[in-house]
Each structure stands twice: as structure tokens, then as C-alpha cells.
Amino acid sequence: MSDSTVYLQPAYILQHRPYRETSLLLEVFTRDYGIVTMLAKGVRKQKSKSAGLLLPFTALKLSFSDRGELKTLVGSEFVRQYPLERLALYCGFYVNELVQLFLHRHDPHPALFAVYRAALRDLTLGVGIEQTLRYFELDLLREAGYEVELAVAADRAPISPRERYDYRADQGWVLDAGGRASGTTLLALAKRDRLQDGIAAEAKVILRQLLDGHLRGRPLKSREVLATMLKHL
């Protein structure tokens, strides 16, 4: 291995697709190098020991050649697996899709990497899935440079639990009797409180508005799948 090799970098596979007859192209979220594309040569061969490791929701340590835009995988070590099932599995794909859409390639986000790991852990436990997603979304917006002040209105007055608000991208939260957000929900999100019942439902609407404002019409495939799945639960 040359001096351009990165050794044992903590990483998660966000997406993989076949390449030629025996290889894979991987979209990888690494702790210190951000999102990178890697070529995993020969891992689809019958005798390959790596194919079963290079899957989403598996914590890995990857070694790769760091020459050029396309990295070449040269080694992989298993750390642990997050066995997501049913709803949690689709939520995991949703989280992976958000990471790919909001983060710039090769831009390290070690704090979000830790948040991502915690989100996989919580999704695996299957408790408070909606809350896990909402706080991951907030952390992602912050790390991507789109942090939203939740406890202060556009006029710099404190958010009141007795009022309703609407979000305007060029201002912030403005008083609006018919607004989507209650002050109670905004303050709960700001304090990272437990999200229950009506607050959880309203928080979902609020975060969708905030995310969609930056997606600029780009659809989320995982969101469509999740919506279909929830109809049948």
C-alpha cells in the first residue's frame, strides 16, 4: 500500500450498486473524509469474504486508496451491525438518503457521524422512532449550515407556548393564528423534550417544511416508500 492509503477509517455504507461483473460501487459516509465513492473490486465473487460486510447499517473500519475522486477499497473490518427491521429499516434508508442529499462530498462532519451512529442504535431499539428521526433531521440541518432558531421568533421575541407560528425562510418564525407550528411544539424541539402524541405529529409537519425548503422539489424515494408502508400498518 502507498502513502496515499487511509487506514481503518470508521465508516458506514449509505448505498451500493453493482459495477461490472464482480465489483461494487459504494457511497460511503466516513468520519474524517465525509461522503466518498469507493470501488470495491472483486467483492461479488463467490469466494469473497467482504461482500457480506459491505452493507448499509453495518459499522465498519475501511482502508482505501485516497488517490483521485474515486477511492479504491483495500481492506474492511467489521465493527458491529444494526439489525433494522420493518419500519425501522425503511427509516434507516430515509436517514441515508437525507445524508446523501444534504452533505457535500468530501466534507467531514464527525459530529453528525456520531449522531448518525446514535440514530441507528435508537432505530434498532425500535423505541421512539418518530422522535429519533426528528432530532436527526434537526442535527442534519445544523451540520449542513441550515440551523433554525426554534425558541425565538422573527422579531426576536421568545416563542410563546400559547401562540401559533409559521416559518418564513427570509425571516424565521412569525406569529400566525393559522400557522403550522404551535409554540409548545417549537419549544419542545428546542429543548429536545420527548415528543408525544400531537406534538410528535406536528413536529413531523414542521421538519418536513424545513427540509423541503432546501430540497427544492427533489423527491425523497424513501419518503414515498415509508408513506406506502405506514398505510398498511
mmCIF file of C-alpha atoms in Angstrom:
data_model
loop_
_atom_site.group_PDB
_atom_site.id
_atom_site.type_symbol
_atom_site.label_atom_id
_atom_site.label_comp_id
_atom_site.label_asym_id
_atom_site.label_seq_id
_atom_site.Cartn_x
_atom_site.Cartn_y
_atom_site.Cartn_z
ATOM 1 C CA MET A 1 0.000 0.000 0.000
ATOM 2 C CA SER A 2 1.192 3.516 -0.802
ATOM 3 C CA ASP A 3 1.382 6.587 1.388
ATOM 4 C CA SER A 4 -1.951 7.711 -0.087
ATOM 5 C CA THR A 5 -3.755 4.875 1.686
ATOM 6 C CA VAL A 6 -6.163 5.703 4.508
ATOM 7 C CA TYR A 7 -6.209 3.002 7.171
ATOM 8 C CA LEU A 8 -9.131 1.742 9.265
ATOM 9 C CA GLN A 9 -11.399 4.729 8.782
ATOM 10 C CA PRO A 10 -14.715 4.442 10.686
ATOM 11 C CA ALA A 11 -17.437 4.283 8.057
ATOM 12 C CA TYR A 12 -20.960 3.275 7.048
ATOM 13 C CA ILE A 13 -22.201 2.221 3.613
ATOM 14 C CA LEU A 14 -25.014 4.524 2.519
ATOM 15 C CA GLN A 15 -25.646 2.882 -0.841
ATOM 16 C CA HIS A 16 -24.123 0.208 -3.055
ATOM 17 C CA ARG A 17 -24.637 -0.863 -6.644
ATOM 18 C CA PRO A 18 -23.086 -3.487 -8.913
ATOM 19 C CA TYR A 19 -20.143 -2.474 -11.071
ATOM 20 C CA ARG A 20 -19.142 -4.664 -13.977
ATOM 21 C CA GLU A 21 -19.259 -8.397 -13.257
ATOM 22 C CA THR A 22 -17.656 -8.764 -9.838
ATOM 23 C CA SER A 23 -17.304 -5.352 -8.202
ATOM 24 C CA LEU A 24 -19.374 -2.805 -6.288
ATOM 25 C CA LEU A 25 -19.544 0.977 -6.274
ATOM 26 C CA LEU A 26 -20.098 2.205 -2.729
ATOM 27 C CA GLU A 27 -21.353 5.526 -1.397
ATOM 28 C CA VAL A 28 -19.658 5.684 1.995
ATOM 29 C CA PHE A 29 -20.121 8.039 4.950
ATOM 30 C CA THR A 30 -16.735 8.250 6.662
ATOM 31 C CA ARG A 31 -15.934 10.015 9.922
ATOM 32 C CA ASP A 32 -12.959 12.080 8.720
ATOM 33 C CA TYR A 33 -13.443 12.302 4.947
ATOM 34 C CA GLY A 34 -17.186 12.836 4.624
ATOM 35 C CA ILE A 35 -19.054 11.082 1.836
ATOM 36 C CA VAL A 36 -16.824 9.362 -0.689
ATOM 37 C CA THR A 37 -17.345 6.932 -3.571
ATOM 38 C CA MET A 38 -15.333 3.722 -3.377
ATOM 39 C CA LEU A 39 -14.711 0.946 -5.823
ATOM 40 C CA ALA A 40 -14.736 -2.450 -4.144
ATOM 41 C CA LYS A 41 -13.024 -4.733 -6.651
ATOM 42 C CA GLY A 42 -13.978 -8.367 -6.903
ATOM 43 C CA VAL A 43 -16.204 -8.442 -3.822
ATOM 44 C CA ARG A 44 -19.094 -10.056 -5.710
ATOM 45 C CA LYS A 45 -17.042 -13.145 -6.456
ATOM 46 C CA GLN A 46 -18.332 -16.319 -4.843
ATOM 47 C CA LYS A 47 -15.336 -16.694 -2.549
ATOM 48 C CA SER A 48 -15.180 -13.051 -1.473
ATOM 49 C CA LYS A 49 -15.093 -12.507 2.284
ATOM 50 C CA SER A 50 -16.049 -8.833 2.068
ATOM 51 C CA ALA A 51 -19.384 -8.879 0.213
ATOM 52 C CA GLY A 52 -21.385 -9.731 3.339
ATOM 53 C CA LEU A 53 -19.803 -6.836 5.230
ATOM 54 C CA LEU A 54 -20.307 -4.043 2.723
ATOM 55 C CA LEU A 55 -23.947 -3.406 3.531
ATOM 56 C CA PRO A 56 -25.908 -0.439 4.903
ATOM 57 C CA PHE A 57 -26.328 -0.195 8.687
ATOM 58 C CA THR A 58 -23.077 -2.005 9.432
ATOM 59 C CA ALA A 59 -20.344 -0.165 11.326
ATOM 60 C CA LEU A 60 -17.036 -0.772 9.564
ATOM 61 C CA LYS A 61 -13.413 0.254 9.524
ATOM 62 C CA LEU A 62 -12.333 0.698 5.913
ATOM 63 C CA SER A 63 -8.898 1.113 4.385
ATOM 64 C CA PHE A 64 -8.794 2.703 0.962
ATOM 65 C CA SER A 65 -6.523 4.313 -1.598
ATOM 66 C CA ASP A 66 -7.118 8.066 -1.461
ATOM 67 C CA ARG A 67 -5.984 8.906 -4.986
ATOM 68 C CA GLY A 68 -8.466 10.829 -7.134
ATOM 69 C CA GLU A 69 -12.220 11.260 -6.851
ATOM 70 C CA LEU A 70 -12.931 7.524 -6.902
ATOM 71 C CA LYS A 71 -11.350 5.728 -3.943
ATOM 72 C CA THR A 72 -10.339 2.067 -4.093
ATOM 73 C CA LEU A 73 -11.217 -0.167 -1.155
ATOM 74 C CA VAL A 74 -8.231 -2.210 0.007
ATOM 75 C CA GLY A 75 -9.469 -3.604 3.324
ATOM 76 C CA SER A 76 -12.536 -3.826 5.592
ATOM 77 C CA GLU A 77 -13.104 -4.763 9.211
ATOM 78 C CA PHE A 78 -16.451 -5.481 10.839
ATOM 79 C CA VAL A 79 -17.309 -3.462 13.968
ATOM 80 C CA ARG A 80 -20.981 -4.113 14.581
ATOM 81 C CA GLN A 81 -24.278 -4.495 12.787
ATOM 82 C CA TYR A 82 -27.525 -2.615 13.399
ATOM 83 C CA PRO A 83 -30.256 -5.170 12.567
ATOM 84 C CA LEU A 84 -33.018 -2.827 11.432
ATOM 85 C CA GLU A 85 -36.355 -4.447 10.623
ATOM 86 C CA ARG A 86 -39.664 -3.429 9.045
ATOM 87 C CA LEU A 87 -40.456 0.239 9.749
ATOM 88 C CA ALA A 88 -37.045 0.904 11.313
ATOM 89 C CA LEU A 89 -35.348 -0.463 8.190
ATOM 90 C CA TYR A 90 -37.154 1.961 5.901
ATOM 91 C CA CYS A 91 -36.453 4.793 8.332
ATOM 92 C CA GLY A 92 -32.782 3.852 8.072
ATOM 93 C CA PHE A 93 -32.905 4.177 4.287
ATOM 94 C CA TYR A 94 -34.606 7.560 4.762
ATOM 95 C CA VAL A 95 -31.758 8.720 7.026
ATOM 96 C CA ASN A 96 -29.188 7.513 4.473
ATOM 97 C CA GLU A 97 -30.928 9.377 1.667
ATOM 98 C CA LEU A 98 -31.027 12.611 3.678
ATOM 99 C CA VAL A 99 -27.309 12.380 4.413
ATOM 100 C CA GLN A 100 -26.517 11.998 0.721
ATOM 101 C CA LEU A 101 -28.745 14.894 -0.301
ATOM 102 C CA PHE A 102 -27.686 17.420 2.327
ATOM 103 C CA LEU A 103 -23.954 16.878 2.775
ATOM 104 C CA HIS A 104 -21.314 17.973 0.290
ATOM 105 C CA ARG A 105 -18.974 15.251 -0.842
ATOM 106 C CA HIS A 106 -15.572 15.060 0.870
ATOM 107 C CA ASP A 107 -16.773 17.454 3.595
ATOM 108 C CA PRO A 108 -16.109 15.881 7.034
ATOM 109 C CA HIS A 109 -18.854 16.000 9.654
ATOM 110 C CA PRO A 110 -17.552 13.993 12.631
ATOM 111 C CA ALA A 111 -20.279 15.349 14.929
ATOM 112 C CA LEU A 112 -23.011 14.223 12.538
ATOM 113 C CA PHE A 113 -21.222 10.898 12.117
ATOM 114 C CA ALA A 114 -21.716 10.341 15.860
ATOM 115 C CA VAL A 115 -25.356 11.450 15.611
ATOM 116 C CA TYR A 116 -25.866 9.041 12.705
ATOM 117 C CA ARG A 117 -24.467 6.166 14.774
ATOM 118 C CA ALA A 118 -26.794 7.071 17.659
ATOM 119 C CA ALA A 119 -29.770 7.209 15.279
ATOM 120 C CA LEU A 120 -29.021 3.690 14.007
ATOM 121 C CA ARG A 121 -28.779 2.486 17.601
ATOM 122 C CA ASP A 122 -32.126 4.047 18.514
ATOM 123 C CA LEU A 123 -33.827 2.748 15.362
ATOM 124 C CA THR A 124 -32.535 -0.737 16.199
ATOM 125 C CA LEU A 125 -34.099 -0.490 19.654
ATOM 126 C CA GLY A 126 -37.362 0.498 17.961
ATOM 127 C CA VAL A 127 -38.413 2.908 20.691
ATOM 128 C CA GLY A 128 -39.375 6.485 19.825
ATOM 129 C CA ILE A 129 -38.754 6.144 16.088
ATOM 130 C CA GLU A 130 -40.513 9.412 15.230
ATOM 131 C CA GLN A 131 -38.521 11.275 17.865
ATOM 132 C CA THR A 132 -35.276 9.742 16.614
ATOM 133 C CA LEU A 133 -35.992 10.950 13.082
ATOM 134 C CA ARG A 134 -36.998 14.480 14.119
ATOM 135 C CA TYR A 135 -33.852 15.111 16.138
ATOM 136 C CA PHE A 136 -31.669 13.567 13.453
ATOM 137 C CA GLU A 137 -33.276 15.915 10.917
ATOM 138 C CA LEU A 138 -32.559 18.910 13.145
ATOM 139 C CA ASP A 139 -28.936 17.874 13.606
ATOM 140 C CA LEU A 140 -28.557 17.335 9.866
ATOM 141 C CA LEU A 141 -29.913 20.816 9.104
ATOM 142 C CA ARG A 142 -27.468 22.319 11.598
ATOM 143 C CA GLU A 143 -24.474 20.429 10.207
ATOM 144 C CA ALA A 144 -25.428 21.332 6.630
ATOM 145 C CA GLY A 145 -25.485 25.034 7.565
ATOM 146 C CA TYR A 146 -29.259 25.434 7.753
ATOM 147 C CA GLU A 147 -29.813 25.606 11.508
ATOM 148 C CA VAL A 148 -33.160 27.083 12.516
ATOM 149 C CA GLU A 149 -33.700 29.011 15.752
ATOM 150 C CA LEU A 150 -36.617 27.282 17.495
ATOM 151 C CA ALA A 151 -37.031 29.275 20.700
ATOM 152 C CA VAL A 152 -37.019 32.812 19.244
ATOM 153 C CA ALA A 153 -39.426 34.398 16.771
ATOM 154 C CA ALA A 154 -38.520 36.581 13.794
ATOM 155 C CA ASP A 155 -38.993 39.744 15.866
ATOM 156 C CA ARG A 156 -36.524 38.308 18.459
ATOM 157 C CA ALA A 157 -39.320 37.801 20.982
ATOM 158 C CA PRO A 158 -39.272 34.444 22.802
ATOM 159 C CA ILE A 159 -41.551 31.811 21.299
ATOM 160 C CA SER A 160 -44.761 31.646 23.337
ATOM 161 C CA PRO A 161 -46.372 28.255 24.064
ATOM 162 C CA ARG A 162 -49.767 29.977 23.750
ATOM 163 C CA GLU A 163 -49.257 31.150 20.148
ATOM 164 C CA ARG A 164 -49.048 29.610 16.694
ATOM 165 C CA TYR A 165 -46.360 30.395 14.123
ATOM 166 C CA ASP A 166 -45.471 29.954 10.507
ATOM 167 C CA TYR A 167 -41.934 29.690 9.177
ATOM 168 C CA ARG A 168 -40.684 32.077 6.509
ATOM 169 C CA ALA A 169 -37.255 31.346 5.078
ATOM 170 C CA ASP A 170 -36.244 35.012 4.881
ATOM 171 C CA GLN A 171 -37.442 35.875 8.397
ATOM 172 C CA GLY A 172 -37.932 32.945 10.725
ATOM 173 C CA TRP A 173 -40.973 32.174 12.869
ATOM 174 C CA VAL A 174 -43.758 34.737 12.533
ATOM 175 C CA LEU A 175 -46.984 34.897 14.514
ATOM 176 C CA ASP A 176 -49.831 33.352 12.536
ATOM 177 C CA ALA A 177 -53.091 32.138 14.079
ATOM 178 C CA GLY A 178 -53.355 29.549 11.302
ATOM 179 C CA GLY A 179 -49.683 28.625 11.306
ATOM 180 C CA ARG A 180 -48.424 25.051 11.142
ATOM 181 C CA ALA A 181 -46.380 25.267 14.332
ATOM 182 C CA SER A 182 -47.561 25.725 17.896
ATOM 183 C CA GLY A 183 -45.209 27.427 20.288
ATOM 184 C CA THR A 184 -45.472 24.348 22.506
ATOM 185 C CA THR A 185 -44.035 22.102 19.783
ATOM 186 C CA LEU A 186 -41.283 24.549 18.832
ATOM 187 C CA LEU A 187 -40.159 24.815 22.447
ATOM 188 C CA ALA A 188 -40.268 21.034 22.872
ATOM 189 C CA LEU A 189 -37.991 20.658 19.842
ATOM 190 C CA ALA A 190 -35.667 23.390 21.111
ATOM 191 C CA LYS A 191 -35.336 21.630 24.478
ATOM 192 C CA ARG A 192 -35.055 18.144 22.947
ATOM 193 C CA ASP A 193 -38.022 17.021 25.034
ATOM 194 C CA ARG A 194 -39.800 13.728 24.480
ATOM 195 C CA LEU A 195 -42.197 14.060 21.571
ATOM 196 C CA GLN A 196 -45.565 12.522 22.297
ATOM 197 C CA ASP A 197 -48.909 12.289 20.505
ATOM 198 C CA GLY A 198 -49.961 15.587 18.943
ATOM 199 C CA ILE A 199 -46.566 17.214 19.458
ATOM 200 C CA ALA A 200 -44.852 14.397 17.544
ATOM 201 C CA ALA A 201 -47.312 14.715 14.658
ATOM 202 C CA GLU A 202 -46.864 18.488 14.469
ATOM 203 C CA ALA A 203 -43.068 18.183 14.736
ATOM 204 C CA LYS A 204 -43.139 15.927 11.671
ATOM 205 C CA VAL A 205 -45.012 18.593 9.681
ATOM 206 C CA ILE A 206 -42.595 21.307 10.838
ATOM 207 C CA LEU A 207 -39.455 19.347 9.923
ATOM 208 C CA ARG A 208 -40.888 18.385 6.549
ATOM 209 C CA GLN A 209 -41.439 22.071 5.774
ATOM 210 C CA LEU A 210 -37.886 22.930 6.818
ATOM 211 C CA LEU A 211 -36.322 20.075 4.861
ATOM 212 C CA ASP A 212 -38.413 20.647 1.739
ATOM 213 C CA GLY A 213 -37.356 24.282 1.667
ATOM 214 C CA HIS A 214 -33.793 23.121 0.973
ATOM 215 C CA LEU A 215 -34.592 20.092 -1.188
ATOM 216 C CA ARG A 216 -36.047 22.479 -3.820
ATOM 217 C CA GLY A 217 -38.522 19.998 -5.174
ATOM 218 C CA ARG A 218 -36.200 16.979 -5.182
ATOM 219 C CA PRO A 219 -38.315 13.955 -4.180
ATOM 220 C CA LEU A 220 -37.232 11.546 -1.472
ATOM 221 C CA LYS A 221 -37.690 7.970 -2.678
ATOM 222 C CA SER A 222 -37.550 6.602 0.854
ATOM 223 C CA ARG A 223 -40.282 9.011 1.978
ATOM 224 C CA GLU A 224 -42.631 7.637 -0.681
ATOM 225 C CA VAL A 225 -41.903 4.066 0.384
ATOM 226 C CA LEU A 226 -42.418 4.949 4.046
ATOM 227 C CA ALA A 227 -45.763 6.603 3.319
ATOM 228 C CA THR A 228 -46.948 3.492 1.473
ATOM 229 C CA MET A 229 -45.762 1.193 4.260
ATOM 230 C CA LEU A 230 -47.458 3.218 7.001
ATOM 231 C CA LYS A 231 -50.805 2.889 5.203
ATOM 232 C CA HIS A 232 -50.594 -0.878 5.638
ATOM 233 C CA LEU A 233 -49.524 -0.969 9.276
#
